[in-house]
Short mmCIF file of C-alpha atoms in Angstrom, two decimals:
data_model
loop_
_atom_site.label_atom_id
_atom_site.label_comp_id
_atom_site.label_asym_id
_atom_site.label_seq_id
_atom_site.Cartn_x
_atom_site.Cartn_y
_atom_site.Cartn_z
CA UNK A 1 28.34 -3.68 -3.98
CA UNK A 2 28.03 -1.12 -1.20
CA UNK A 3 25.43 1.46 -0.86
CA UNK A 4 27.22 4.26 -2.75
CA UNK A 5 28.53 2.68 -5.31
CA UNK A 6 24.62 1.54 -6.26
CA UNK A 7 23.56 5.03 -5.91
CA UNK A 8 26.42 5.67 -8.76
CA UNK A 9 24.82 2.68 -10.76
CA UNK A 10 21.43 4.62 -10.58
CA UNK A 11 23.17 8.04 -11.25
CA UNK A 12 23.88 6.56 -14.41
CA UNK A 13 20.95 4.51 -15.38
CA UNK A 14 19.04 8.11 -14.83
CA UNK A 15 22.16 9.76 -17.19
CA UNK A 16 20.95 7.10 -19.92
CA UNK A 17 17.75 7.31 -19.66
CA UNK A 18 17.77 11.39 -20.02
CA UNK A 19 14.55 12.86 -19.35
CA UNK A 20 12.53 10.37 -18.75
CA UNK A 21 11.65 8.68 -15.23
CA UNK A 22 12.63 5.18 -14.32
CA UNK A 23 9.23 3.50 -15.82
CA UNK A 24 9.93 5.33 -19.18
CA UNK A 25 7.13 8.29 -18.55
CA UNK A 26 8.64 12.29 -19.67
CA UNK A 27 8.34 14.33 -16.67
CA UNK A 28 5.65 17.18 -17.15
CA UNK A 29 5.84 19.48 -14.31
CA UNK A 30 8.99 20.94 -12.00
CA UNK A 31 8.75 19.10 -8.80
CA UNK A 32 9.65 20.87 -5.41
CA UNK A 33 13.26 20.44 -4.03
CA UNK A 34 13.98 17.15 -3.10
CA UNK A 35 14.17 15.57 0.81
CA UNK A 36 16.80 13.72 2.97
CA UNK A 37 16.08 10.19 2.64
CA UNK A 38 16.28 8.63 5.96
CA UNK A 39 18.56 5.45 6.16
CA UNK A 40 17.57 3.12 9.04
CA UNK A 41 20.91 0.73 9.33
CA UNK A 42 20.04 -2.54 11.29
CA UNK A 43 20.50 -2.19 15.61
CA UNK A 44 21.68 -5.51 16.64
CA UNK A 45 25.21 -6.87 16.07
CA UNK A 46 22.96 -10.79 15.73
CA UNK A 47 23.02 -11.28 12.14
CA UNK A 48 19.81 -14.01 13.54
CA UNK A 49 18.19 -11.71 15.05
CA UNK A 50 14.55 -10.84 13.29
CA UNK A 51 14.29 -7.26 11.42
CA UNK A 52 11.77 -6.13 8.92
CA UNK A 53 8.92 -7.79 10.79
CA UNK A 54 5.57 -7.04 9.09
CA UNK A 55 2.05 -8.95 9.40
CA UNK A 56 -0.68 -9.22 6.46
CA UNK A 57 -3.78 -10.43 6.84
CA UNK A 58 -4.77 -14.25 5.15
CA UNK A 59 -8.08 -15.09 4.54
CA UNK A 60 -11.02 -14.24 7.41
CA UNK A 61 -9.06 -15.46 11.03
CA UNK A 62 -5.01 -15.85 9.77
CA UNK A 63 -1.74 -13.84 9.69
CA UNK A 64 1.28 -14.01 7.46
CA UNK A 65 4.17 -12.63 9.74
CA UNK A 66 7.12 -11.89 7.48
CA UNK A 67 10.69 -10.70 8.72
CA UNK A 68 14.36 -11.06 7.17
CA UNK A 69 17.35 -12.64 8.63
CA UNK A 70 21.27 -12.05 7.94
CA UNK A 71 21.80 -16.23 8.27
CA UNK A 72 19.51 -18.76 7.66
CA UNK A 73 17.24 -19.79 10.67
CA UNK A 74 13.39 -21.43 11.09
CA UNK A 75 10.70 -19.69 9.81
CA UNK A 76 8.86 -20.73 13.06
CA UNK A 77 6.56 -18.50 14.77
CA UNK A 78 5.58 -18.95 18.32
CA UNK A 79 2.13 -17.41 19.63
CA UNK A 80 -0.57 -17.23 22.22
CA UNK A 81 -2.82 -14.63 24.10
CA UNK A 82 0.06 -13.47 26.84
CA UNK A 83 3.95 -13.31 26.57
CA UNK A 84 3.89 -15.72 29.49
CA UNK A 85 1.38 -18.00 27.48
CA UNK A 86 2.85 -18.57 23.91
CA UNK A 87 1.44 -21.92 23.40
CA UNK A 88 0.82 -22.42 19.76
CA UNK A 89 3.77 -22.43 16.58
CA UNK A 90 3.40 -22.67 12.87
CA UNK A 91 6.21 -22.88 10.98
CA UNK A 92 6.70 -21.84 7.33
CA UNK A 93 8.97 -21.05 4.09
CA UNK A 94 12.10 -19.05 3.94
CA UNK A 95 13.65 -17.56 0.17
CA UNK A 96 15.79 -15.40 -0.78
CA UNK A 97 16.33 -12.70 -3.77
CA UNK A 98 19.45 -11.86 -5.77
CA UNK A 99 19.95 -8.29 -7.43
CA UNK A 100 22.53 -7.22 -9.45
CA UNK A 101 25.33 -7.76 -7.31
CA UNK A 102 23.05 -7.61 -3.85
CA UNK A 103 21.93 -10.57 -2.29
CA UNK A 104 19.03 -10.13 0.03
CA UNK A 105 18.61 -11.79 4.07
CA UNK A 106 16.85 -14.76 4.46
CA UNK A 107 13.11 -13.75 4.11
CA UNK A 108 10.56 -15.42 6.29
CA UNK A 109 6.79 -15.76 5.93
CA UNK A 110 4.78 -17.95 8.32
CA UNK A 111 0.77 -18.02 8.24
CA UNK A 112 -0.40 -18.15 11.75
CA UNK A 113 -3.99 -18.86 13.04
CA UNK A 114 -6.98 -19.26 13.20
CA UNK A 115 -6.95 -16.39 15.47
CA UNK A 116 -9.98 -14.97 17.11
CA UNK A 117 -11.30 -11.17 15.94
CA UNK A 118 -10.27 -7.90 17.56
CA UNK A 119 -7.09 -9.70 19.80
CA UNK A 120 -4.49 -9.24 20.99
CA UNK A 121 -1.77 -12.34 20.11
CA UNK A 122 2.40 -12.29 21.01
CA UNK A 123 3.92 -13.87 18.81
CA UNK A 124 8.01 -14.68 19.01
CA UNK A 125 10.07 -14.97 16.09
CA UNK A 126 13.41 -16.90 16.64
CA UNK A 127 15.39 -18.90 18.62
CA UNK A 128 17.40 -17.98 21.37
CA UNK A 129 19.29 -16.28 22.51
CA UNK A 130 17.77 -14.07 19.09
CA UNK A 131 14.34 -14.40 19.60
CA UNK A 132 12.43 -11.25 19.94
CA UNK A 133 8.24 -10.97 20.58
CA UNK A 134 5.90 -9.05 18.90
CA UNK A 135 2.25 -7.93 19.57
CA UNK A 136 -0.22 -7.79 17.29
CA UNK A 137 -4.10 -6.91 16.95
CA UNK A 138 -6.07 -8.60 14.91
CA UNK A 139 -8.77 -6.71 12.71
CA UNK A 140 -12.92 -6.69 14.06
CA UNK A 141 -14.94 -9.68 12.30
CA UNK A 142 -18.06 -7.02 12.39
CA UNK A 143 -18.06 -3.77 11.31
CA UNK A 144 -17.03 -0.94 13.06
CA UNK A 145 -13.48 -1.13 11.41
CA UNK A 146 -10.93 1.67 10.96
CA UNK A 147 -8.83 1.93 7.71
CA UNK A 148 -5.46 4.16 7.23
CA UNK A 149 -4.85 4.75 4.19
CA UNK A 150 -1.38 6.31 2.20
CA UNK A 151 0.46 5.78 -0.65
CA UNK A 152 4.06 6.89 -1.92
CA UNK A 153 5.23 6.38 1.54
CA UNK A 154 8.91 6.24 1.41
CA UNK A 155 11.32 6.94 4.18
CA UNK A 156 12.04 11.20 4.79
CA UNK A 157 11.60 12.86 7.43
CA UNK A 158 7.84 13.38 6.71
CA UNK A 159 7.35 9.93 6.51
CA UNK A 160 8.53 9.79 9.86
CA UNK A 161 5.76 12.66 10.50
CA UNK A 162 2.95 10.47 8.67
CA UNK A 163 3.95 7.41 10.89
CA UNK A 164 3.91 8.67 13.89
CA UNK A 165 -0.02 10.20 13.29
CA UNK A 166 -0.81 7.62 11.94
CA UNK A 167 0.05 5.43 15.20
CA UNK A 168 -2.05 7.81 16.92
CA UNK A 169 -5.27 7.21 14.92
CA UNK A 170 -5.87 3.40 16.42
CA UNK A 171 -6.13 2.32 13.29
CA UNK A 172 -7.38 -1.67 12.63
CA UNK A 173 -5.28 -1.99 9.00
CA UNK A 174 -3.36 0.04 6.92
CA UNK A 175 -4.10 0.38 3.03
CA UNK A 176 -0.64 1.45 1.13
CA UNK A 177 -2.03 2.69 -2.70
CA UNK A 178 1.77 1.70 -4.18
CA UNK A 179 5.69 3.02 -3.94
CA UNK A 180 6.56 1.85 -0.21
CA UNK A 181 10.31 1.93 0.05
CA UNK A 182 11.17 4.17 -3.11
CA UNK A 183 14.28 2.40 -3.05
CA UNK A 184 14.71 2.57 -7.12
CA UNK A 185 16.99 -0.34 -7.32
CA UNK A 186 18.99 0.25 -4.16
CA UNK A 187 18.23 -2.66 -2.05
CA UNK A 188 19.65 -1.56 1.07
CA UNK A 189 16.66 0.92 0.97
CA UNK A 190 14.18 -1.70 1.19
CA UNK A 191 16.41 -2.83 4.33
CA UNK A 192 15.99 0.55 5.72
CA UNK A 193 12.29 0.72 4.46
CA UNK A 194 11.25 -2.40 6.41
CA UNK A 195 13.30 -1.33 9.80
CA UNK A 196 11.06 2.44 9.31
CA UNK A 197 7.61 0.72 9.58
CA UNK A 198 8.39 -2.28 11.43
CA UNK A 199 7.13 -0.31 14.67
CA UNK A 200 3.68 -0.21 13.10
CA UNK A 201 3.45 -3.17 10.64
CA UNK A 202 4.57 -6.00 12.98
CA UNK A 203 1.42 -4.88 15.05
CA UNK A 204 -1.32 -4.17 12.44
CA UNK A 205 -1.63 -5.97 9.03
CA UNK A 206 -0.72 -3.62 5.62
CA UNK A 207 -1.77 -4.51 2.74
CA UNK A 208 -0.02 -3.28 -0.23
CA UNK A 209 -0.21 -3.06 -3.70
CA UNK A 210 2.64 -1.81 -5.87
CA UNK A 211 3.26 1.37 -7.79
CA UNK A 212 6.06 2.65 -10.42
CA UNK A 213 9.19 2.55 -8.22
CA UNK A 214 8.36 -0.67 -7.42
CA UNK A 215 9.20 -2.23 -10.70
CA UNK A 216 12.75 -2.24 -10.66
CA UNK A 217 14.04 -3.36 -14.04
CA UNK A 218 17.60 -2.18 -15.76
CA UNK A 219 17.85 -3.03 -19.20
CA UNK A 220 20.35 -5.66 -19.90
CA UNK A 221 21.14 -5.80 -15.94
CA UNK A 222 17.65 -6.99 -14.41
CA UNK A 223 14.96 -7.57 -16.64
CA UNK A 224 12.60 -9.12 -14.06
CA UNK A 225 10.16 -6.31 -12.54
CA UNK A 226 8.82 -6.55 -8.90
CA UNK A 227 11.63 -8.86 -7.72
CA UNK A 228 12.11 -7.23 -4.30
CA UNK A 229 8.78 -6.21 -3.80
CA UNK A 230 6.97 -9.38 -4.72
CA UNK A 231 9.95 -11.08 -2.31
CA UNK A 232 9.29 -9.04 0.61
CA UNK A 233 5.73 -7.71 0.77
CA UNK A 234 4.06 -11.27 -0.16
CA UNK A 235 0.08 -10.64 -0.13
CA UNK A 236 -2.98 -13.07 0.03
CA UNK A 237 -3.06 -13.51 -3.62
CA UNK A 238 -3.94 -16.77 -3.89
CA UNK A 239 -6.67 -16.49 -1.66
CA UNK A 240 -8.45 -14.51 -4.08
CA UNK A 241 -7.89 -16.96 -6.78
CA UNK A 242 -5.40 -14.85 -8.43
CA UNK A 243 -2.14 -15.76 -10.25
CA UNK A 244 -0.18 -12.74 -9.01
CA UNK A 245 0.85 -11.13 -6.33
CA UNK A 246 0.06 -7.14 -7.91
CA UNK A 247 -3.52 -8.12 -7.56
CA UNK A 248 -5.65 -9.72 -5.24
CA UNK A 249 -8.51 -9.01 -2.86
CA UNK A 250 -9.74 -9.68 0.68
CA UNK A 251 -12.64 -9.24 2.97
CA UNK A 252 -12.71 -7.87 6.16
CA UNK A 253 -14.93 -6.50 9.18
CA UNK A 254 -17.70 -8.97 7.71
CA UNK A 255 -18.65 -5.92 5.57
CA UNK A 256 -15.73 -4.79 3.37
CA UNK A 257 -14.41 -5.90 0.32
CA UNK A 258 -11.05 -4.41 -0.48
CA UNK A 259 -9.31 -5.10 -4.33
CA UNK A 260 -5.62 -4.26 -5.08
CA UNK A 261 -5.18 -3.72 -8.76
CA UNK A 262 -1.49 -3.61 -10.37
CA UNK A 263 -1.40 -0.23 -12.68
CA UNK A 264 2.15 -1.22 -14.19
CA UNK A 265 0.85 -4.97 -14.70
CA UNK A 266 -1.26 -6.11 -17.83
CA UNK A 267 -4.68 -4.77 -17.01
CA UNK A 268 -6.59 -4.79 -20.84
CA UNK A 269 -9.60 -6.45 -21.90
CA UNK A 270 -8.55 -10.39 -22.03
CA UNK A 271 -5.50 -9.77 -19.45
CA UNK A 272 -5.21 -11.82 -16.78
CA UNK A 273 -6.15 -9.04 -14.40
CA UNK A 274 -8.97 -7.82 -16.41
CA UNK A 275 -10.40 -11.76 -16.03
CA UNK A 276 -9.73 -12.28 -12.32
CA UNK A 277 -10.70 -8.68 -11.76
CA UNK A 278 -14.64 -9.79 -13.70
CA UNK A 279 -14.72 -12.70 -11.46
CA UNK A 280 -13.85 -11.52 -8.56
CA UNK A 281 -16.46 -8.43 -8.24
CA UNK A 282 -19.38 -11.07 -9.23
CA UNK A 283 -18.76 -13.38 -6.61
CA UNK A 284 -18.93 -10.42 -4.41
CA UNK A 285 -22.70 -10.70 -2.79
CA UNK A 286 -23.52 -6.82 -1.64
CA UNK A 287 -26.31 -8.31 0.71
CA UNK A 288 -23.53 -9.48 3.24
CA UNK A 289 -20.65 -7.02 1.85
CA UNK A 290 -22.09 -3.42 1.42
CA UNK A 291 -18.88 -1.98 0.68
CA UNK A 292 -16.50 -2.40 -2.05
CA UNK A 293 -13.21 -0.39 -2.02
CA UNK A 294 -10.31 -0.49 -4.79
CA UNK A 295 -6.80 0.78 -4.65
CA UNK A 296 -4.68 1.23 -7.39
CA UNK A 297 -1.68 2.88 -8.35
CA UNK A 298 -2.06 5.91 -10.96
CA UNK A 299 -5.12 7.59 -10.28
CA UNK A 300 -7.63 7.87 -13.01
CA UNK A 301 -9.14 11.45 -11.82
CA UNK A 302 -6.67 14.05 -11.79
CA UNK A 303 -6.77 17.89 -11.75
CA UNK A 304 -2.91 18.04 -10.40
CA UNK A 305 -0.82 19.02 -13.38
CA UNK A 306 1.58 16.35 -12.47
CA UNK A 307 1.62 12.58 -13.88
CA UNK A 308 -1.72 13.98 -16.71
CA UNK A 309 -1.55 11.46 -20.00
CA UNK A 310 -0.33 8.77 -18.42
CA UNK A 311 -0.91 4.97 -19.95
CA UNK A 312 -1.15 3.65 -16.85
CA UNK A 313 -3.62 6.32 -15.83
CA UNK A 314 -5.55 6.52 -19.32
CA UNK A 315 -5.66 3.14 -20.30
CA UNK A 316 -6.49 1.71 -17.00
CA UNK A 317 -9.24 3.33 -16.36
CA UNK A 318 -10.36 2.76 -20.19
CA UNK A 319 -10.62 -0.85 -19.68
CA UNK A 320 -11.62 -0.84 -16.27
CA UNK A 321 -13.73 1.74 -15.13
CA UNK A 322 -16.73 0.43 -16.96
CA UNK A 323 -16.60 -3.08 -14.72
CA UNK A 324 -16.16 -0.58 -11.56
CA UNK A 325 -18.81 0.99 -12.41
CA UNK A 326 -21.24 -1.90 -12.89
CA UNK A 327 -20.17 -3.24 -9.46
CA UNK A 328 -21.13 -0.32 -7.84
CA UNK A 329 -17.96 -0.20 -6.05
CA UNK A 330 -18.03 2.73 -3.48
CA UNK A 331 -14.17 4.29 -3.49
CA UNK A 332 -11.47 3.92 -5.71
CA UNK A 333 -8.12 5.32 -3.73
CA UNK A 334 -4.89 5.87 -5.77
CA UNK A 335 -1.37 7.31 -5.06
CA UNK A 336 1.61 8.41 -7.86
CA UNK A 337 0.16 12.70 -7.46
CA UNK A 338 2.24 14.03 -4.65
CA UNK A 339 -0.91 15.68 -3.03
CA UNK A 340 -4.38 15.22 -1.79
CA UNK A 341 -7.43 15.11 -4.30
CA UNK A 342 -10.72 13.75 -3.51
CA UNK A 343 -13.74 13.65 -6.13
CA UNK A 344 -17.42 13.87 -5.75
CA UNK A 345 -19.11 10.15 -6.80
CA UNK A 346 -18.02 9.76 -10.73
CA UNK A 347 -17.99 7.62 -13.98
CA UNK A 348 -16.69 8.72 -17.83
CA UNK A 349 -15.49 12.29 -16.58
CA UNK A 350 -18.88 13.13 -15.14
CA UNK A 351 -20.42 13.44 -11.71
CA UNK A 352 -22.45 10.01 -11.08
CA UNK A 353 -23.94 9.37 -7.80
CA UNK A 354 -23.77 5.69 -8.45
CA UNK A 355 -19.84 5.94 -9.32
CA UNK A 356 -17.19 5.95 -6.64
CA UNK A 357 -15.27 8.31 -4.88
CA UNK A 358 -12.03 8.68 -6.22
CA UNK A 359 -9.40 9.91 -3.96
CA UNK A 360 -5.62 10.41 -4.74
CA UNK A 361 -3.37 10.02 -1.53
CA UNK A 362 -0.48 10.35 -2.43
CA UNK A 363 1.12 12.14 -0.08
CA UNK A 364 3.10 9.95 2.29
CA UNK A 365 5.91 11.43 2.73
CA UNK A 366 8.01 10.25 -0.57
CA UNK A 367 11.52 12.03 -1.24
CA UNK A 368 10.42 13.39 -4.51
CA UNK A 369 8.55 16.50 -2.70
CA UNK A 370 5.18 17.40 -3.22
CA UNK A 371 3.39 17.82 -6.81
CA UNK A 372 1.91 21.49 -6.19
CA UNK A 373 0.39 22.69 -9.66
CA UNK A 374 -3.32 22.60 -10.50
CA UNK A 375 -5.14 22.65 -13.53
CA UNK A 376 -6.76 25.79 -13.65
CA UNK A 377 -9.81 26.04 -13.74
CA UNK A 378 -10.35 23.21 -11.34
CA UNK A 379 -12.84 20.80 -12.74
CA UNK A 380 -16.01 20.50 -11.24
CA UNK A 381 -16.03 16.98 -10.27
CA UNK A 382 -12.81 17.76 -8.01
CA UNK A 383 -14.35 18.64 -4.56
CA UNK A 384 -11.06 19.15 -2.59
CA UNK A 385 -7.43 19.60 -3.50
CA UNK A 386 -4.42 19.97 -1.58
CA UNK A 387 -0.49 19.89 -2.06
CA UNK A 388 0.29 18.87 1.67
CA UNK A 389 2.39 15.40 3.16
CA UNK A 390 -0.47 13.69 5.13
CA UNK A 391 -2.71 10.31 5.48
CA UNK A 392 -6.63 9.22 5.05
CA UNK A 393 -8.87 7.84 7.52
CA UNK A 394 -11.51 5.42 6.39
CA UNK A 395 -14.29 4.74 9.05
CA UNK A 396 -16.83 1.97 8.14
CA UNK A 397 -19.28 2.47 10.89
CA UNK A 398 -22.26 0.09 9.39
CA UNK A 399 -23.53 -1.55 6.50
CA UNK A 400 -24.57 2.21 5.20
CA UNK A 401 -22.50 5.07 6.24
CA UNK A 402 -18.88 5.92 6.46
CA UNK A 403 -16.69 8.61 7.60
CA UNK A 404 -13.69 9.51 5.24
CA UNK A 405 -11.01 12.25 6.64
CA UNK A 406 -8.05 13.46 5.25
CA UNK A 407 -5.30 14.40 8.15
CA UNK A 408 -2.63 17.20 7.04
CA UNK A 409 1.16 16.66 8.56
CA UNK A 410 2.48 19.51 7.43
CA UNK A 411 2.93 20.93 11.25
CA UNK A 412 3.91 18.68 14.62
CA UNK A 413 -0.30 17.27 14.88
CA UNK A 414 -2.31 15.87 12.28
CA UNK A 415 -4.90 18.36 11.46
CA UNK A 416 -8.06 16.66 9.55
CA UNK A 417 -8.75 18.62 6.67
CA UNK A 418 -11.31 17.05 4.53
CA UNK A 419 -13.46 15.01 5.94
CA UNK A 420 -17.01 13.56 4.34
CA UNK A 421 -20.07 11.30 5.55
CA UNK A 422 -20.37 9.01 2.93
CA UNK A 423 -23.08 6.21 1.99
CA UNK A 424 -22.76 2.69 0.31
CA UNK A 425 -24.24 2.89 -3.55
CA UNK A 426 -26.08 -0.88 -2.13
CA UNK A 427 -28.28 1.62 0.14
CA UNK A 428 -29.39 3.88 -2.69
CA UNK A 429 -31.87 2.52 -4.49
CA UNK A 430 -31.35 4.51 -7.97
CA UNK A 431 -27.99 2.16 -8.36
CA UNK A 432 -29.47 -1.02 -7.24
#
């Protein structure tokens, strides 16, 4: 089935489904006209040739190098320190993914390493004559590290805008708070979607989590959620000892913590999430980590009129918030708003300086336009609101203070626009 005969399928599936969105929640609030979706159609006439290459990070020194092939080839990946000295190769799995009538590439994932902190590796991917090499750098085994950080990326023209500042910042690894390709069950998207970012995420890791138009489902059709996104953005799950790949958690810089919570997977007391979730922040020992960060999907602060009385949103944090809280973990960034929010320290609607920051970043770039109506009066606990495309900046300096800045796209440069010194809750001793 061709491109436009998919977007007819989804015309329809949006006909049946009337007023609701595509994950079953009533639309509240008018959102701005809609933008051109950029399709990025694939450049070389080699069906072998490697597209789609993107790099996550696996455990403290690896890589997991992922690309997609039109025929089936080895998932074999060739590195070293210099193109001229690729010594090393690992070789890995290849799968594939069947939607409705679309049948995805061949998708690669090889874990290369152990690779030494802050480098530079090549790495070639392919035989010849379709090889093609890569750079990469990896991420600083001691703080200082540098964090983007977006969510509801998709692929428009601003996205394009958010990229390319984005590239500019020298950033170490990118955090993605959910709804990448916004392809909404037109694969070909996530084709284009992986050719968009390949620039930057074959040479940085991103690590993802997964947000509303990332489930996928048609009733009857496809009842499986996640299929393409669990196919093609494969994170360090079980690393993290958990059993899915919507939530998992890493360490990083020798300092960071980072945990990627699924809002559209089970998440209540008992859950599967809720469990890993309770082990996970005890084995975290703040003495060596001082900073915990979280990303999840539907923010649980939220003074935008858009996306209010969610389940995802409500419930979440219901179940949740209080084992946050205990852990003292220092930010909690979400996407889903279509606009920048950030929150003074919080916990059960209240200011709390030993509760996290919560920031919504939503603001990628996503072809849905941006979510521009406040609750008036804004609440107190909201610090900073703004209905702009742009992308955060997370600077961990040391094990006590970090610099948080929010970069506006709306014009040809970013333009920070919110910006905050911050301090771990570990070096305040009220919340130890």
């Amino acid at each position: 089935m061709g491109m436009v005969m998919q977007m007819r399928l989804l015309q329809l599936v949006v006909l049946f489904i009337g007023v609701f969105e595509l994950n079953g929640v009533v639309c509240s609030y008018t959102r701005p006209p809609v933008r051109k979706t950029i399709f990025v159609p694939h450049d070389d006439d080699d069906s072998n040739s490697p597209e789609q290459v993107h790099i996550s990070q696996v455990g403290q020194d690896k890589m997991r190098i992922s690309w997609i092939t039109g025929n089936s080839g080895p998932a074999k990946v060739e590195y070293g320190p210099s193109p001229s000295s690729i010594a090393f190769s690992e070789t890995g799995s290849t799968s594939s993914y069947h939607y409705t009538l679309y049948e995805s590439g061949e998708i690669h994932d090889v874990v290369i390493g152990p690779l030494k902190p802050n480098t530079v590796y090549y790495y070639r991917l392919g035989d010849p004559p379709s090889s093609r090499t890569y750079q990469l750098k990896t991420p600083p085994s001691q703080l200082p590290i540098k964090f983007a950080v977006t969510g509801d990326l998709g692929q428009t023209e601003w996205t394009k805008s958010t990229l390319e500042h984005i590239e500019k910042s020298n950033y170490d690894m990118l955090l993605l708070a959910g709804d990448l390709a916004y392809a909404d069950m037109v694969q070909e998207l996530w084709d284009s979607y992986g050719r968009l970012v390949e620039p930057l995420a074959s040479q940085r890791p991103w690590m993802v989590t997964q947000g509303n138009h990332e489930i996928e489902k048609i009733p009857i059709i496809h009842s499986e959620p996640f299929t393409a996104f669990n196919a093609r953005w494969r994170m360090p799950y079980e690393e993290s000892a958990s059993d899915s790949n919507l939530y998992y958690s890493f360490d990083v810089a020798g300092g960071v913590h980072v945990i990627m919570l699924g809002s559209y997977t089970d998440f209540e007391a008992g859950s599967s999430q809720y469990q890993w979730l309770q082990g996970d922040l005890k084995k975290v020992d703040r003495s060596k980590t001082p900073w915990v960060v979280v990303l999840i999907h539907a923010p649980w602060y939220n003074s935008n009129q858009a996306h209010q009385g969610e389940k995802e949103s409500v419930n979440m944090k219901a179940a949740l918030e209080g084992l946050l809280y205990q852990a003292r973990v220092d930010f909690v960034f979400a996407g889903h708003v279509h606009a920048y929010e950030r929150f003074t320290r919080v916990y059960k609607d209240k200011a709390d300086n030993c509760g996290p920051v919560h920031i919504t970043i939503g603001d990628g770039g996503n072809r849905e336009g941006l979510a521009t109506n406040y609750i008036d009066p804004k609440p107190d606990i909201s610090i900073f609101t703004e209905a702009s495309f742009g992308h955060g900046i997370l600077e961990v300096f040391n094990a006590s203070h970090a610099l948080w800045s929010w970069h506006r796209n709306d014009n040809d440069e970013a333009t920070a626009s919110d910006s905050a010194w911050l301090t771990t809750l570990t070096s305040n001793p009220a919340c130890k």
